[in-house]
PDB file of C-alpha atoms and ligand atoms in Angstrom:
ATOM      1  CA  UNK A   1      97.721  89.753  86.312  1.00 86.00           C
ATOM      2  CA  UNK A   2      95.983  93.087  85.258  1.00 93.00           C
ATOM      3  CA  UNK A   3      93.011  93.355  88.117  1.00 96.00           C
ATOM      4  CA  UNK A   4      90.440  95.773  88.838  1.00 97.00           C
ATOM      5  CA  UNK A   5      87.587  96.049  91.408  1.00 98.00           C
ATOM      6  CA  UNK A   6      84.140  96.646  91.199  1.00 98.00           C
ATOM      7  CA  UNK A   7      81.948  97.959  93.817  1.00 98.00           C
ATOM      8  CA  UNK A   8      78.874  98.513  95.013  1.00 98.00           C
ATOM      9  CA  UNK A   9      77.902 100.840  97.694  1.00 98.00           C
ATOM     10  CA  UNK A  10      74.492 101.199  99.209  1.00 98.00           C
ATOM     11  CA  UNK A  11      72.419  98.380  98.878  1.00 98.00           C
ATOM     12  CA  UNK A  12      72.051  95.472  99.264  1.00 98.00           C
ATOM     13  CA  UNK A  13      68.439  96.433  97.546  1.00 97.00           C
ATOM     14  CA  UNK A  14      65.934  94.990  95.201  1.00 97.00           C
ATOM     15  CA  UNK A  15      68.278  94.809  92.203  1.00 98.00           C
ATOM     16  CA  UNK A  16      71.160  92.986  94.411  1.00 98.00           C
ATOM     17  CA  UNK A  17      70.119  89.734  93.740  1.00 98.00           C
ATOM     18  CA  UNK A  18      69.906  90.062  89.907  1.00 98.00           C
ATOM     19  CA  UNK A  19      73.508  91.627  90.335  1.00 98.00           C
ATOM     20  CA  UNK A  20      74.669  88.248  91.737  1.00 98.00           C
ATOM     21  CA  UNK A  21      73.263  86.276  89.274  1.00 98.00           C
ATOM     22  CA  UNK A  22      75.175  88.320  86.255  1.00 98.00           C
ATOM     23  CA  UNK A  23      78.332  88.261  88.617  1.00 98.00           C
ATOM     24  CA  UNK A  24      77.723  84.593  88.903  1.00 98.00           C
ATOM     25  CA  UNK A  25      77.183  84.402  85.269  1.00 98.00           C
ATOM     26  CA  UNK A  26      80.184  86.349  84.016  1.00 98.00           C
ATOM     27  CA  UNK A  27      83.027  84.515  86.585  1.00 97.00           C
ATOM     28  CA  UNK A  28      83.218  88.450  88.454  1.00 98.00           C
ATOM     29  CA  UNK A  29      83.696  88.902  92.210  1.00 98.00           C
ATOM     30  CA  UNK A  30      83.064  92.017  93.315  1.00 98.00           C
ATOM     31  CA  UNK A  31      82.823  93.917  96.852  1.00 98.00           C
ATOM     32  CA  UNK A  32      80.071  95.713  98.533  1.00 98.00           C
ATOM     33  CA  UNK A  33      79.685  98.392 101.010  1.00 98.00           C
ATOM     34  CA  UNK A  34      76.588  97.522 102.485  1.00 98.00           C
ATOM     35  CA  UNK A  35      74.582  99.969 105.023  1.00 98.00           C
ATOM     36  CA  UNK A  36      73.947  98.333 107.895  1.00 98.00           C
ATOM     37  CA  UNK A  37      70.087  98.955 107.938  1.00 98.00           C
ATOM     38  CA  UNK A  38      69.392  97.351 104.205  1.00 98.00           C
ATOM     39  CA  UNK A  39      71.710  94.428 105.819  1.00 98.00           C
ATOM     40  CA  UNK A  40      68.965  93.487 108.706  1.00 98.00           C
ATOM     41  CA  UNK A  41      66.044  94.089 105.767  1.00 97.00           C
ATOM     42  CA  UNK A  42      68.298  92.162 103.525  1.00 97.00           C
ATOM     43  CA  UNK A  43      70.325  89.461 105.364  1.00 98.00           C
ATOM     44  CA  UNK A  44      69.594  86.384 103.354  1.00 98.00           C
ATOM     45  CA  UNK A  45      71.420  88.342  99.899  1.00 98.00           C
ATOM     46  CA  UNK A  46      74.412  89.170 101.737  1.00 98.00           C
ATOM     47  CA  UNK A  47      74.957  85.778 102.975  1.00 98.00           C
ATOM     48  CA  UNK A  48      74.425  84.493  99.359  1.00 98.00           C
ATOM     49  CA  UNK A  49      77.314  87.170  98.332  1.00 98.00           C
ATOM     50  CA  UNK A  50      79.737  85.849 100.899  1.00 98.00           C
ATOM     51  CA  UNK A  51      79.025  82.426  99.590  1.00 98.00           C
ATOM     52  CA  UNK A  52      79.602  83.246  96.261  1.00 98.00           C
ATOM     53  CA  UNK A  53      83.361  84.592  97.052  1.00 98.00           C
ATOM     54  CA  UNK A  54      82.324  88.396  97.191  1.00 98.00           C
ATOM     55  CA  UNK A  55      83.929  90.843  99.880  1.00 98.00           C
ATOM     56  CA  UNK A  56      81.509  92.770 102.261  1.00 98.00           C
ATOM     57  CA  UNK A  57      82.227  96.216 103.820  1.00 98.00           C
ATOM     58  CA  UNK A  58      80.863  98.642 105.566  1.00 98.00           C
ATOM     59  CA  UNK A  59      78.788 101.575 104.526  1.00 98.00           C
ATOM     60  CA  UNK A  60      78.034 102.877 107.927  1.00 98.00           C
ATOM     61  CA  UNK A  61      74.230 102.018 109.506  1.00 98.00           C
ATOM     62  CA  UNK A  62      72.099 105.039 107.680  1.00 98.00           C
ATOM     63  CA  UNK A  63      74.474 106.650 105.433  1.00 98.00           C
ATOM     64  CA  UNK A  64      75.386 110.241 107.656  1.00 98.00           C
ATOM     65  CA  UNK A  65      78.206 111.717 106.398  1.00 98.00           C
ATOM     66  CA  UNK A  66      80.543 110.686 109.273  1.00 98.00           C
ATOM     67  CA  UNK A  67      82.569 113.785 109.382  1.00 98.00           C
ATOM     68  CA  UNK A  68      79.531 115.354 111.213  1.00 98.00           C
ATOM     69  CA  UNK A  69      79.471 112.794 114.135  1.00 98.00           C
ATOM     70  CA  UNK A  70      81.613 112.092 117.442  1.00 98.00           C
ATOM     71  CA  UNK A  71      83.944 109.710 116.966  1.00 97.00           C
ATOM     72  CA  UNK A  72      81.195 107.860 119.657  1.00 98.00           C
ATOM     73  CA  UNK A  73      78.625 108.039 116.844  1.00 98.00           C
ATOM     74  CA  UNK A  74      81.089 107.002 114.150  1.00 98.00           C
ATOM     75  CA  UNK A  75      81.943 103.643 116.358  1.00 98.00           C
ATOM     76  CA  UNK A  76      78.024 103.314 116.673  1.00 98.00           C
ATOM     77  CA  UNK A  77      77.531 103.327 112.752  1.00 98.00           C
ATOM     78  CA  UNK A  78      80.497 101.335 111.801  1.00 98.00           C
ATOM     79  CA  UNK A  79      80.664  98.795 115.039  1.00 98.00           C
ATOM     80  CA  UNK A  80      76.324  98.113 114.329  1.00 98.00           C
ATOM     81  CA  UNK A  81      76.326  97.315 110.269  1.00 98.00           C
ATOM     82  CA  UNK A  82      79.286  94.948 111.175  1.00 98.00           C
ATOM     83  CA  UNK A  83      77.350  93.531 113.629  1.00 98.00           C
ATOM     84  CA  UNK A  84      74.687  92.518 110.958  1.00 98.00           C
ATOM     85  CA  UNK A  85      76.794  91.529 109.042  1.00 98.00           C
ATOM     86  CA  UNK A  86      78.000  89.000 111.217  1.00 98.00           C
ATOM     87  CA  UNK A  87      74.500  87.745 111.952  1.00 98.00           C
ATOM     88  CA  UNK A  88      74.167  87.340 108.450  1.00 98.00           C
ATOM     89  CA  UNK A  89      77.419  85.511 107.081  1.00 98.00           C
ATOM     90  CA  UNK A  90      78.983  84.947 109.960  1.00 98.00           C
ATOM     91  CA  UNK A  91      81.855  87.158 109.998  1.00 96.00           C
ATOM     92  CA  UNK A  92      81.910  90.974 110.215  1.00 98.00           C
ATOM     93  CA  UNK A  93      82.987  94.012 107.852  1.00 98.00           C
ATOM     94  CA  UNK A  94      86.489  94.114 106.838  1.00 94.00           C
ATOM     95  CA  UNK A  95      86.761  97.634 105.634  1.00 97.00           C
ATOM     96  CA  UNK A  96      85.163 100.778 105.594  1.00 98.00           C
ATOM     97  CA  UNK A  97      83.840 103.098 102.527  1.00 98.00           C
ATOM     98  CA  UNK A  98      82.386 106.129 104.559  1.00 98.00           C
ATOM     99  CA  UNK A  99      79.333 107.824 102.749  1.00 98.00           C
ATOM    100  CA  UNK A 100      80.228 110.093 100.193  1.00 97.00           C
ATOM    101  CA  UNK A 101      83.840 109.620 100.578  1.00 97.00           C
ATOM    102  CA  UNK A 102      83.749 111.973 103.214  1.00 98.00           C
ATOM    103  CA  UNK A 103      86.734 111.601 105.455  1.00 97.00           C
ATOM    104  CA  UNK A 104      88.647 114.163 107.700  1.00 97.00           C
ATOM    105  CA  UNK A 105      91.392 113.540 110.779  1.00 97.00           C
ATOM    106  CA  UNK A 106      89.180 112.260 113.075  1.00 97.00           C
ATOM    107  CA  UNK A 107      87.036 110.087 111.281  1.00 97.00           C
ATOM    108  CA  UNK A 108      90.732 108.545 110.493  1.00 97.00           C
ATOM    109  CA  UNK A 109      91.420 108.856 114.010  1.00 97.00           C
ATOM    110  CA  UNK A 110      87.774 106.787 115.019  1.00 97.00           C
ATOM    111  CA  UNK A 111      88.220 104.314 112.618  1.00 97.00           C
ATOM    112  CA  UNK A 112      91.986 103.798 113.125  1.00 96.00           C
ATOM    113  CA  UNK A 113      90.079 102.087 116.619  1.00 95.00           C
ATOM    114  CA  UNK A 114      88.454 100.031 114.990  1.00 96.00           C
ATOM    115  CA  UNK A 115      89.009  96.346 114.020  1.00 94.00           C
ATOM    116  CA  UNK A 116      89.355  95.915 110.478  1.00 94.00           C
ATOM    117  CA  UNK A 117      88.500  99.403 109.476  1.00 97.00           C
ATOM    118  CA  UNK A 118      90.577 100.312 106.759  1.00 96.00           C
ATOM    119  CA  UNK A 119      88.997 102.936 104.694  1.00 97.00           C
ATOM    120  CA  UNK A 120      88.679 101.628 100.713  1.00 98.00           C
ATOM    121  CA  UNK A 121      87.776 105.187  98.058  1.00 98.00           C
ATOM    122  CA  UNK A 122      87.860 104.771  94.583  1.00 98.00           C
ATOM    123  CA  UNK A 123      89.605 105.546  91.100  1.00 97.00           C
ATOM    124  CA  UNK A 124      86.812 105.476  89.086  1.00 98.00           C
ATOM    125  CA  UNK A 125      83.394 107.430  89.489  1.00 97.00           C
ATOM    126  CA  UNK A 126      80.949 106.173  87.351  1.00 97.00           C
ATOM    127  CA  UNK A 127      78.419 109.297  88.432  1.00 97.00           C
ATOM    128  CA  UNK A 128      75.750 106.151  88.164  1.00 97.00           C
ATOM    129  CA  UNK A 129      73.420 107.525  91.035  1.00 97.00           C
ATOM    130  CA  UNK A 130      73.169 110.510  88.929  1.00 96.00           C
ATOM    131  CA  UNK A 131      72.319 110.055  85.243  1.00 97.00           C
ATOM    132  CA  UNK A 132      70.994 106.950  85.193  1.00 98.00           C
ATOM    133  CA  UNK A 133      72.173 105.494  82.176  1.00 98.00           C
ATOM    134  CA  UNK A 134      74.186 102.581  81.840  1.00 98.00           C
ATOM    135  CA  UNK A 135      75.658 104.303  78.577  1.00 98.00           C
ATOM    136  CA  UNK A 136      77.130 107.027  80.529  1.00 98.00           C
ATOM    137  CA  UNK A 137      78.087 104.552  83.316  1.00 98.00           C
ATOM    138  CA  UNK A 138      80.074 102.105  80.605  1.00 98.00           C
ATOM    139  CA  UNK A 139      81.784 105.331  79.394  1.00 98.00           C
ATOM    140  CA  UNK A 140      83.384 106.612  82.340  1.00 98.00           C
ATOM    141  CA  UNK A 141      84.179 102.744  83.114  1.00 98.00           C
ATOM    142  CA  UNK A 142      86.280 102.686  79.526  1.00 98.00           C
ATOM    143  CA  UNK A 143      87.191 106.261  79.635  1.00 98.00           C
ATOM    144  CA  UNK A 144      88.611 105.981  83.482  1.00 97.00           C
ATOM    145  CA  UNK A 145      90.187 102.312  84.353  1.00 97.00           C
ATOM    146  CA  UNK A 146      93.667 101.550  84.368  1.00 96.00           C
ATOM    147  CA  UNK A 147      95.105  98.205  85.696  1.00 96.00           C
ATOM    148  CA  UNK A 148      94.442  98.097  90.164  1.00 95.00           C
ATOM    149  CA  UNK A 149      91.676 100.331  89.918  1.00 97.00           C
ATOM    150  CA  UNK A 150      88.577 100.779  91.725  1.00 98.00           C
ATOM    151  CA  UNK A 151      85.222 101.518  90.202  1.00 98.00           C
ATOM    152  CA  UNK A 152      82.718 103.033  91.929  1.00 98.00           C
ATOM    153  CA  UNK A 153      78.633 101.807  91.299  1.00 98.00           C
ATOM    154  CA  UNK A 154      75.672 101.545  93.289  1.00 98.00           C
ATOM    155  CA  UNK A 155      73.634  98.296  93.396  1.00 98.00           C
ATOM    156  CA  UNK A 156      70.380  99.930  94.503  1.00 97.00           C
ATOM    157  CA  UNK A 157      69.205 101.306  91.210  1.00 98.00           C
ATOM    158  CA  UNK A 158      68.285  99.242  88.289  1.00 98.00           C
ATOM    159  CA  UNK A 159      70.190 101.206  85.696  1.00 98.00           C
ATOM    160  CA  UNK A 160      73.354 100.688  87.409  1.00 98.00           C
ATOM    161  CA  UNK A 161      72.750  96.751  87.604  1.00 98.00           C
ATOM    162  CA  UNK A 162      71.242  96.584  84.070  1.00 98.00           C
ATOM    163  CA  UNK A 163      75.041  98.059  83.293  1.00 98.00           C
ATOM    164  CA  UNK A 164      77.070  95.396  84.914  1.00 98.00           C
ATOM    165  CA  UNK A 165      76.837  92.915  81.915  1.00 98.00           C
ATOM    166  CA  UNK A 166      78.487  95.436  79.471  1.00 98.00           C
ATOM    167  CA  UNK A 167      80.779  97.045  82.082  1.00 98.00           C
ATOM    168  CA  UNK A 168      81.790  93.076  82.452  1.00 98.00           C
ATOM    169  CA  UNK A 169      82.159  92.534  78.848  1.00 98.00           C
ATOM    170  CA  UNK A 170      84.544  95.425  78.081  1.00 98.00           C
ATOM    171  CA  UNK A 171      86.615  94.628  81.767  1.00 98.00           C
ATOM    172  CA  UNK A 172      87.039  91.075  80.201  1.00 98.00           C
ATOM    173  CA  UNK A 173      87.369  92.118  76.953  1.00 98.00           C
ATOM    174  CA  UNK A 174      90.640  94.384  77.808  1.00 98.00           C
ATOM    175  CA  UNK A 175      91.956  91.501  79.661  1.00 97.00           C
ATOM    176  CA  UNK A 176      91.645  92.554  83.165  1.00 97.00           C
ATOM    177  CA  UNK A 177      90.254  89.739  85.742  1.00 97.00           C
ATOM    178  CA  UNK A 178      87.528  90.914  88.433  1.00 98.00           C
ATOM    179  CA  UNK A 179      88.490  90.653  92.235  1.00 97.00           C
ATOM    180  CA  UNK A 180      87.820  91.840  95.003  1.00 98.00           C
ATOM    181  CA  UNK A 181      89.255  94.589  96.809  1.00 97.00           C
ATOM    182  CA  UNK A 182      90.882  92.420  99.325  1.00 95.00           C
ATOM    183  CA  UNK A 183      92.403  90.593  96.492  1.00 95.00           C
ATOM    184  CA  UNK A 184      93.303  93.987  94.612  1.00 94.00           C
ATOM    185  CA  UNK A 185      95.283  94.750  98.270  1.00 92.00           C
ATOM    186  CA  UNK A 186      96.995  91.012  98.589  1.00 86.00           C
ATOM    187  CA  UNK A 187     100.432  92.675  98.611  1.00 78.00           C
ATOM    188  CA  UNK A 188      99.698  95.274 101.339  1.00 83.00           C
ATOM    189  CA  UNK A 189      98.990  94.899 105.027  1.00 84.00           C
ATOM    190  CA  UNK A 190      96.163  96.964 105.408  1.00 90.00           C
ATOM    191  CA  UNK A 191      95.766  99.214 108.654  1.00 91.00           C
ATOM    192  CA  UNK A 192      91.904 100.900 109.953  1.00 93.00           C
ATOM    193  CA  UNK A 193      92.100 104.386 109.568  1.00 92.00           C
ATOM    194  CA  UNK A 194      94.701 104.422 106.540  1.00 92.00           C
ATOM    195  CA  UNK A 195      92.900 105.350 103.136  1.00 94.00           C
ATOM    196  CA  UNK A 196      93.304 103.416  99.862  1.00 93.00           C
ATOM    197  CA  UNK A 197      91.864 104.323  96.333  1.00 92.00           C
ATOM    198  CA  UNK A 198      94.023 102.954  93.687  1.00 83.00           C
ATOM    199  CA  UNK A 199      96.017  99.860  94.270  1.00 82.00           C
ATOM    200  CA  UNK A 200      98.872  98.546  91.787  1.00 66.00           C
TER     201      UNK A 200
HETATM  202 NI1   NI B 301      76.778 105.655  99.617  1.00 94.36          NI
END
């Protein structure tokens, strides 16, 4: 089965709930990497996205770019949002996106202490967060996917969710079935601290 991933880091936000409904709407599971502080604004829409058979992971409490912390500050951020999300579905984070990708030896090294703290990157940058335009955003989508990819989008802006339906469309369109990235990583036995971008 040709499979790709999307993803949405970030929220979960005002527009998150409108993303469920298209995801709901188009047969599409997707994952997101929620920040730990928008989860305990937030809870009831990441329960909802559990219950609908999407994957929730962690963004880190307030977004720091986790290369700057002790690895006592990176447990704080990572061991907190899963925390919430427990309170809020019931179960905790099962993998990590650090902000901005950043990653060096001993944020590895922290999260590799972790439970469930694999770190999941990306294949495809749709740039979303910074022009804005779901044109541009469905571009890099058709212009950058290949079969066990990864796309990268951010559910807290409304041009990024008022993409999804035509970043859907052409997914579907090519033949490729929407999963999540636990799905996209059935075959492996993933392991906290070890990086994955592409899978397939
Ligand atoms: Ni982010």
């Amino acid at each position: 089965m040709k499979c790709v991933a999307l993803t949405f880091d970030d929220g979960p936000g005002a527009h998150t709930e409108r993303l469920l409904d298209m995801l709901k709407k188009h047969k599409a599971k997707a994952t997101f990497f929620v920040l730990g502080q928008n989860v305990k604004a937030n809870p009831g829409v990441v329960k909802r996205a559990v219950v609908e058979g999407h994957q929730v992971g962690n963004h880190s409490w307030a977004h720091p770019s986790l290369t700057k912390l002790s690895a006592a500050s990176i447990h704080e951020q990572i061991a907190r949002t899963s925390a919430a999300v427990k309170d809020a579905t019931g179960r905790g984070t099962d993998s990590v996106r650090p902000p901005y990708g950043a990653i060096n030896k001993n944020v590895r090294a922290a999260l590799a202490n972790e439970p469930d703290a694999h770190v999941i990157l990306w294949s495809v940058d749709t740039l979303d967060w910074k022009h804005h335009s779901p044109a541009k955003t469905l571009a890099a989508v058709k212009e950058q996917t290949r079969p066990g990819g990864i796309i990268l989008m951010h559910d807290i802006h409304k041009t990024s969710v008022d993409a999804v339906p035509s970043v859907i469309e052409y997914l579907q369109s090519q033949g490729y079935t929407l999963v999540t990235v636990d799905q996209l990583l059935a075959s492996e036995h993933p392991q906290s601290g070890k990086v994955y971008s592409h899978l397939g």
